[in-house]
Structures are given as C-alpha cells and as structure tokens.
Short mmCIF file of C-alpha atoms and ligand atoms in Angstrom, two decimals:
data_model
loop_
_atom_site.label_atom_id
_atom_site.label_comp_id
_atom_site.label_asym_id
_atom_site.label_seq_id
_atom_site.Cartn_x
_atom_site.Cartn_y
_atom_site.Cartn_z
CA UNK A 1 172.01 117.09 48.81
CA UNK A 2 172.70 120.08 50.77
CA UNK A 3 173.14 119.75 54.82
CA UNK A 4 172.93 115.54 54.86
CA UNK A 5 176.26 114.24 55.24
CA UNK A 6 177.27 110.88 53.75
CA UNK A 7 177.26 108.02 56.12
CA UNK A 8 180.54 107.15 57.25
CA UNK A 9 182.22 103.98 56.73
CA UNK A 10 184.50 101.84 58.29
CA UNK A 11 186.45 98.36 57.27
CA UNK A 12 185.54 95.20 59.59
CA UNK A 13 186.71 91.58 59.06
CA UNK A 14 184.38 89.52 60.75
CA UNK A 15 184.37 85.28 60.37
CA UNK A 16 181.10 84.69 60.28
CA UNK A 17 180.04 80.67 60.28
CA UNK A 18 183.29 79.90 59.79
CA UNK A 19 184.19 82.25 56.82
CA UNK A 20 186.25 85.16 56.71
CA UNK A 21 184.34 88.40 55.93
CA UNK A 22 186.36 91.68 54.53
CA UNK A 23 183.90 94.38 54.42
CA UNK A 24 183.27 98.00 54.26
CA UNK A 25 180.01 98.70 56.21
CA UNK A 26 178.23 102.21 57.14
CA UNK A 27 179.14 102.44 61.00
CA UNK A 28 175.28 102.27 61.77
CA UNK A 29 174.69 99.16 61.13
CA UNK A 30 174.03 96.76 63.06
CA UNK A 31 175.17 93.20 63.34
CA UNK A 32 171.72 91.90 62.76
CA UNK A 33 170.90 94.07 59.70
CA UNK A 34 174.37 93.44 58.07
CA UNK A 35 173.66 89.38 58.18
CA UNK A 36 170.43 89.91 56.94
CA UNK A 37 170.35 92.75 54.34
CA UNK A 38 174.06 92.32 53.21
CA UNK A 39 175.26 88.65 53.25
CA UNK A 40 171.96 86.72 52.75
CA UNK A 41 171.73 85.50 56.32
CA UNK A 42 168.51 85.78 57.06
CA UNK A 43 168.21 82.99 59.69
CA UNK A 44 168.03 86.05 62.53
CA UNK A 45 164.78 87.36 62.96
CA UNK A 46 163.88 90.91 63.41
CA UNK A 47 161.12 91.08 65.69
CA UNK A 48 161.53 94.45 67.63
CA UNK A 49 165.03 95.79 66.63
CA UNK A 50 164.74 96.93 70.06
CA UNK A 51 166.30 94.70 72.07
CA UNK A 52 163.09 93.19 73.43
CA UNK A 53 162.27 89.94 72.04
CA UNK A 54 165.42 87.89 71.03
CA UNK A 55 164.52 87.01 67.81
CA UNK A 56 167.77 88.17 66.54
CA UNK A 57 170.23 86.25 69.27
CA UNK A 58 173.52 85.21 67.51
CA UNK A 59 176.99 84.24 68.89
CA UNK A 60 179.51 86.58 68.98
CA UNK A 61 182.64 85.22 70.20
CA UNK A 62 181.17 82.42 71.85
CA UNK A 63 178.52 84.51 73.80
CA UNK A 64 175.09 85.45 73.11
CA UNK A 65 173.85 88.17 71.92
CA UNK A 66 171.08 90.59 70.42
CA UNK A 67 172.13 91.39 66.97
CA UNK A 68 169.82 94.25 66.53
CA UNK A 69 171.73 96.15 69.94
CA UNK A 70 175.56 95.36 68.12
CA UNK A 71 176.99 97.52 66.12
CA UNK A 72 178.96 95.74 63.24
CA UNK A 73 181.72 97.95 63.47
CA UNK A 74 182.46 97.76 67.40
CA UNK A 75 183.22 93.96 66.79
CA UNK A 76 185.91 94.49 64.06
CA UNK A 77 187.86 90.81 64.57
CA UNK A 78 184.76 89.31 66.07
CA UNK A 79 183.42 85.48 65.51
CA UNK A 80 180.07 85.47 64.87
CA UNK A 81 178.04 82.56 64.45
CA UNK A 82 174.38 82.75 63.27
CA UNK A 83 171.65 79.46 63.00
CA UNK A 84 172.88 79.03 59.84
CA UNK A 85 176.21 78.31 61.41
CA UNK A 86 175.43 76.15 64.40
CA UNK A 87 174.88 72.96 63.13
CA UNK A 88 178.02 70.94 61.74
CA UNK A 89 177.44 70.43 57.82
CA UNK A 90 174.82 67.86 57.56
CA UNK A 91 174.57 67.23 61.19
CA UNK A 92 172.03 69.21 63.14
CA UNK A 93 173.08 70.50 66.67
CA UNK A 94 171.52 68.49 69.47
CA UNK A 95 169.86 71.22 70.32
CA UNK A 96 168.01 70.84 66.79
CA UNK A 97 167.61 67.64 66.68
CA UNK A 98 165.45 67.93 70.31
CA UNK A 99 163.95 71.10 69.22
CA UNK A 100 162.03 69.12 66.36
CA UNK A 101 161.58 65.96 68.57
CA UNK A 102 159.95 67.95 71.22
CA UNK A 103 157.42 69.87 68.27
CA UNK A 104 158.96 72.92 69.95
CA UNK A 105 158.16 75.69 67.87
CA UNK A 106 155.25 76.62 65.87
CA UNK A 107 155.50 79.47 63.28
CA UNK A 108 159.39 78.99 64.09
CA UNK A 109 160.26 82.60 64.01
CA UNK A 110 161.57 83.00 67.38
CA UNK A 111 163.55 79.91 66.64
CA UNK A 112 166.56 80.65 65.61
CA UNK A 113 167.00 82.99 68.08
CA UNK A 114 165.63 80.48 70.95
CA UNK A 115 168.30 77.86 69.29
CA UNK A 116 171.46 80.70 69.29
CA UNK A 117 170.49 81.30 73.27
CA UNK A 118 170.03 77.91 74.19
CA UNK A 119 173.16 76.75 72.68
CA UNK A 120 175.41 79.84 74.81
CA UNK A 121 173.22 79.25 77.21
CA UNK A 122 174.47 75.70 78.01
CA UNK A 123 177.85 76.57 77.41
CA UNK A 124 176.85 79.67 80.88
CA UNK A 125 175.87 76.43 82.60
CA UNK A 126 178.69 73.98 81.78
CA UNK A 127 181.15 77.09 83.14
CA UNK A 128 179.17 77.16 86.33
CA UNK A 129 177.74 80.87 85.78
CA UNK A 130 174.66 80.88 88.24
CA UNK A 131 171.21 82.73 87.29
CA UNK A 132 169.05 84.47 89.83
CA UNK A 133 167.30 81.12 90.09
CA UNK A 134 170.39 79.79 91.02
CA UNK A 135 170.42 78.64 95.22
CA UNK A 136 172.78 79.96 96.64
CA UNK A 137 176.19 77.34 97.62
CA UNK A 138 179.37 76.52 95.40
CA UNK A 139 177.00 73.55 94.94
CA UNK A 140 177.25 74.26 90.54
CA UNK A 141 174.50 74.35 88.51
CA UNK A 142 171.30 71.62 88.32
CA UNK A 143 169.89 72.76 85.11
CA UNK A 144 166.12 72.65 86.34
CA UNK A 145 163.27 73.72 84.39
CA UNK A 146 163.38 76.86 86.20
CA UNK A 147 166.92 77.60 85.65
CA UNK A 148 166.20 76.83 81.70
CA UNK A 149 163.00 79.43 81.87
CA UNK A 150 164.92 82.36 84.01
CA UNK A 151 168.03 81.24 81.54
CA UNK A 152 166.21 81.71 78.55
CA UNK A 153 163.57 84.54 79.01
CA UNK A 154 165.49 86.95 76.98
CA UNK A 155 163.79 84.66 73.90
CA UNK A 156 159.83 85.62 73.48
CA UNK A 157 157.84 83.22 71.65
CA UNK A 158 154.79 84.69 70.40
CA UNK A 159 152.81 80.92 69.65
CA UNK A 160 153.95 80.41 73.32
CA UNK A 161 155.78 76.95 72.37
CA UNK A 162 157.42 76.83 75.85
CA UNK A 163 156.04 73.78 76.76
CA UNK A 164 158.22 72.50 74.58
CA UNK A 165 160.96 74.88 74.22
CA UNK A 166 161.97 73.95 77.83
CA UNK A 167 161.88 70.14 77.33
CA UNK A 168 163.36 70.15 74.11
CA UNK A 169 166.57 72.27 75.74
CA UNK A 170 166.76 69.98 79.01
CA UNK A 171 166.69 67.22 76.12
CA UNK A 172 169.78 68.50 74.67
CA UNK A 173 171.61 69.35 78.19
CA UNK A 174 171.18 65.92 79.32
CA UNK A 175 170.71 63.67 76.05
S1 FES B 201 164.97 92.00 67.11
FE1 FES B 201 166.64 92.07 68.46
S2 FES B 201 165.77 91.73 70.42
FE2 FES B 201 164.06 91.85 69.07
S1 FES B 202 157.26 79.52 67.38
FE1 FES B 202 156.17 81.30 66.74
S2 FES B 202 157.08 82.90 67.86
FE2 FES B 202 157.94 81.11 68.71
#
C-alpha cells in the first residue's frame, strides 16, 4: 500500500528455557509479545503492556525484567527464562512449591510474574543488593517482610493475595 513501509526485521538467537531460538522478528516487538504470540509461551501475562503491573516479569540473563518494556531485538544473545522455564522438569521451584502451600494466589494471573520476581529477587538478596528498606550498615540483608513487600512491589496483584504472597516467598528464602 502506498506510503506504509514494511516493518523491518532483524535476526536474534535467543535461548529461551533452555533452548536455542534462531529467529527473524519485526524489530517492534517486544520480548513479552514474541513469547506469547510467536513461540506459545503464554505463561507471561499481559496486564498493562505498560510497564505498570508486572504481570509480564521474566528473566533475562539472570535479572528481572518487564517483558512488555524489552525489545526482542536489543537482547540478540540474551537468556531468557519465562515460568515455564523456572522449575526443573518435574520438580517445581521452591518458590512454587510455597506459593501453593501458602494458597498464595487467587485468579493466578499475576503469578507468574510474582514467581519470575521473586525468584531474581532472592538471587538481589543472596548478592547483598540493599532496597530502600534496607538500614543502613554493611550489616547484609535480613529478608523481612518489609524488605520482601518494597522488593516485590513492582508485581500488582489485583485479588490482593499478599497475605500470602509475602509468606509464601519468606517460605522459600528460608525453607
Ligand atoms: S504487562 Fe508488562 S508491566 Fe504490565
Ligand atoms: S492472584 Fe489474581 S491478580 Fe494476583
């Protein structure tokens, strides 16, 4: 059609839960949309595509992040690791396993996203990264239920399952 260009694309290889990706993506998409609407990974959850509610929080290279804010194609070489990723074969993660113990989730569709944080998240704490909850000392980090809610509040849960979102993840930091 006259005066619309056609997208551009680019070539990314990605491993993504542990499987080498070769791919040839339009260079506006985004990490979350290429999991979901491309490779059948639908275990992130779009929920504002804004960067608002962390619904879509994956790994990428160990860290967390918002999949609808990454562009696929600035993390050509990346690791990604979505829920579908984090638990080993048949064995849940621990922070599964104490996320159904604890009941903490309802409709479960910030859950994936909550479970993607928490697990980066306790990786930030085991390095000794502080938080603004964090006193002030070379003292390390005492994961307290404040330090898990200031840690996690990137993750919105609409049923408002934190009563149990914060046990369940002090659960799994301290089994
Ligand atoms: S969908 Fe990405 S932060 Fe809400
Ligand atoms: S369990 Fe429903 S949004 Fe969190």
């Amino acid at each position: 059609m006259p005066g619309i260009e056609p997208p551009v694309l680019a070539e990314v290889r990605l491993r993504i839960n542990g499987i080498d990706h070769e791919l040839t993506i339009d260079t506006r998409i985004s990490l979350l949309d290429l999991l979901r609407e491309h490779l059948d990974l639908t275990g992130a959850k779009k929920g504002c595509d804004h960067g608002q509610c962390g619904a879509c929080t994956i790994l990428i290279d160990g860290r967390r992040a918002n999949g609808c804010l990454a562009l696929a194609v600035a993390h050509d070489g990346a690791e990604i690791v979505s829920i579908e990723g984090l638990a080993e074969g048949e064995e849940l993660h621990p922070l599964q396993r104490a996320f159904i113990e604890h009941d903490a989730f309802q409709c479960g569709y910030c859950t994936p996203g909550q479970l993607c944080s928490a697990a980066a998240m306790l990786a930030e704490v085991r390095e000794g990264w502080p938080s603004a909850v964090t006193p002030a000392g070379d003292g390390g980090v005492e994961l307290s239920d404040a330090e898990i809610r200031e840690r996690m509040n990137g993750n919105l849960c609409r049923c408002g399952a934190y009563a149990n979102i914060v046990p369940a993840i002090a659960e799994a930091a301290h089994p």
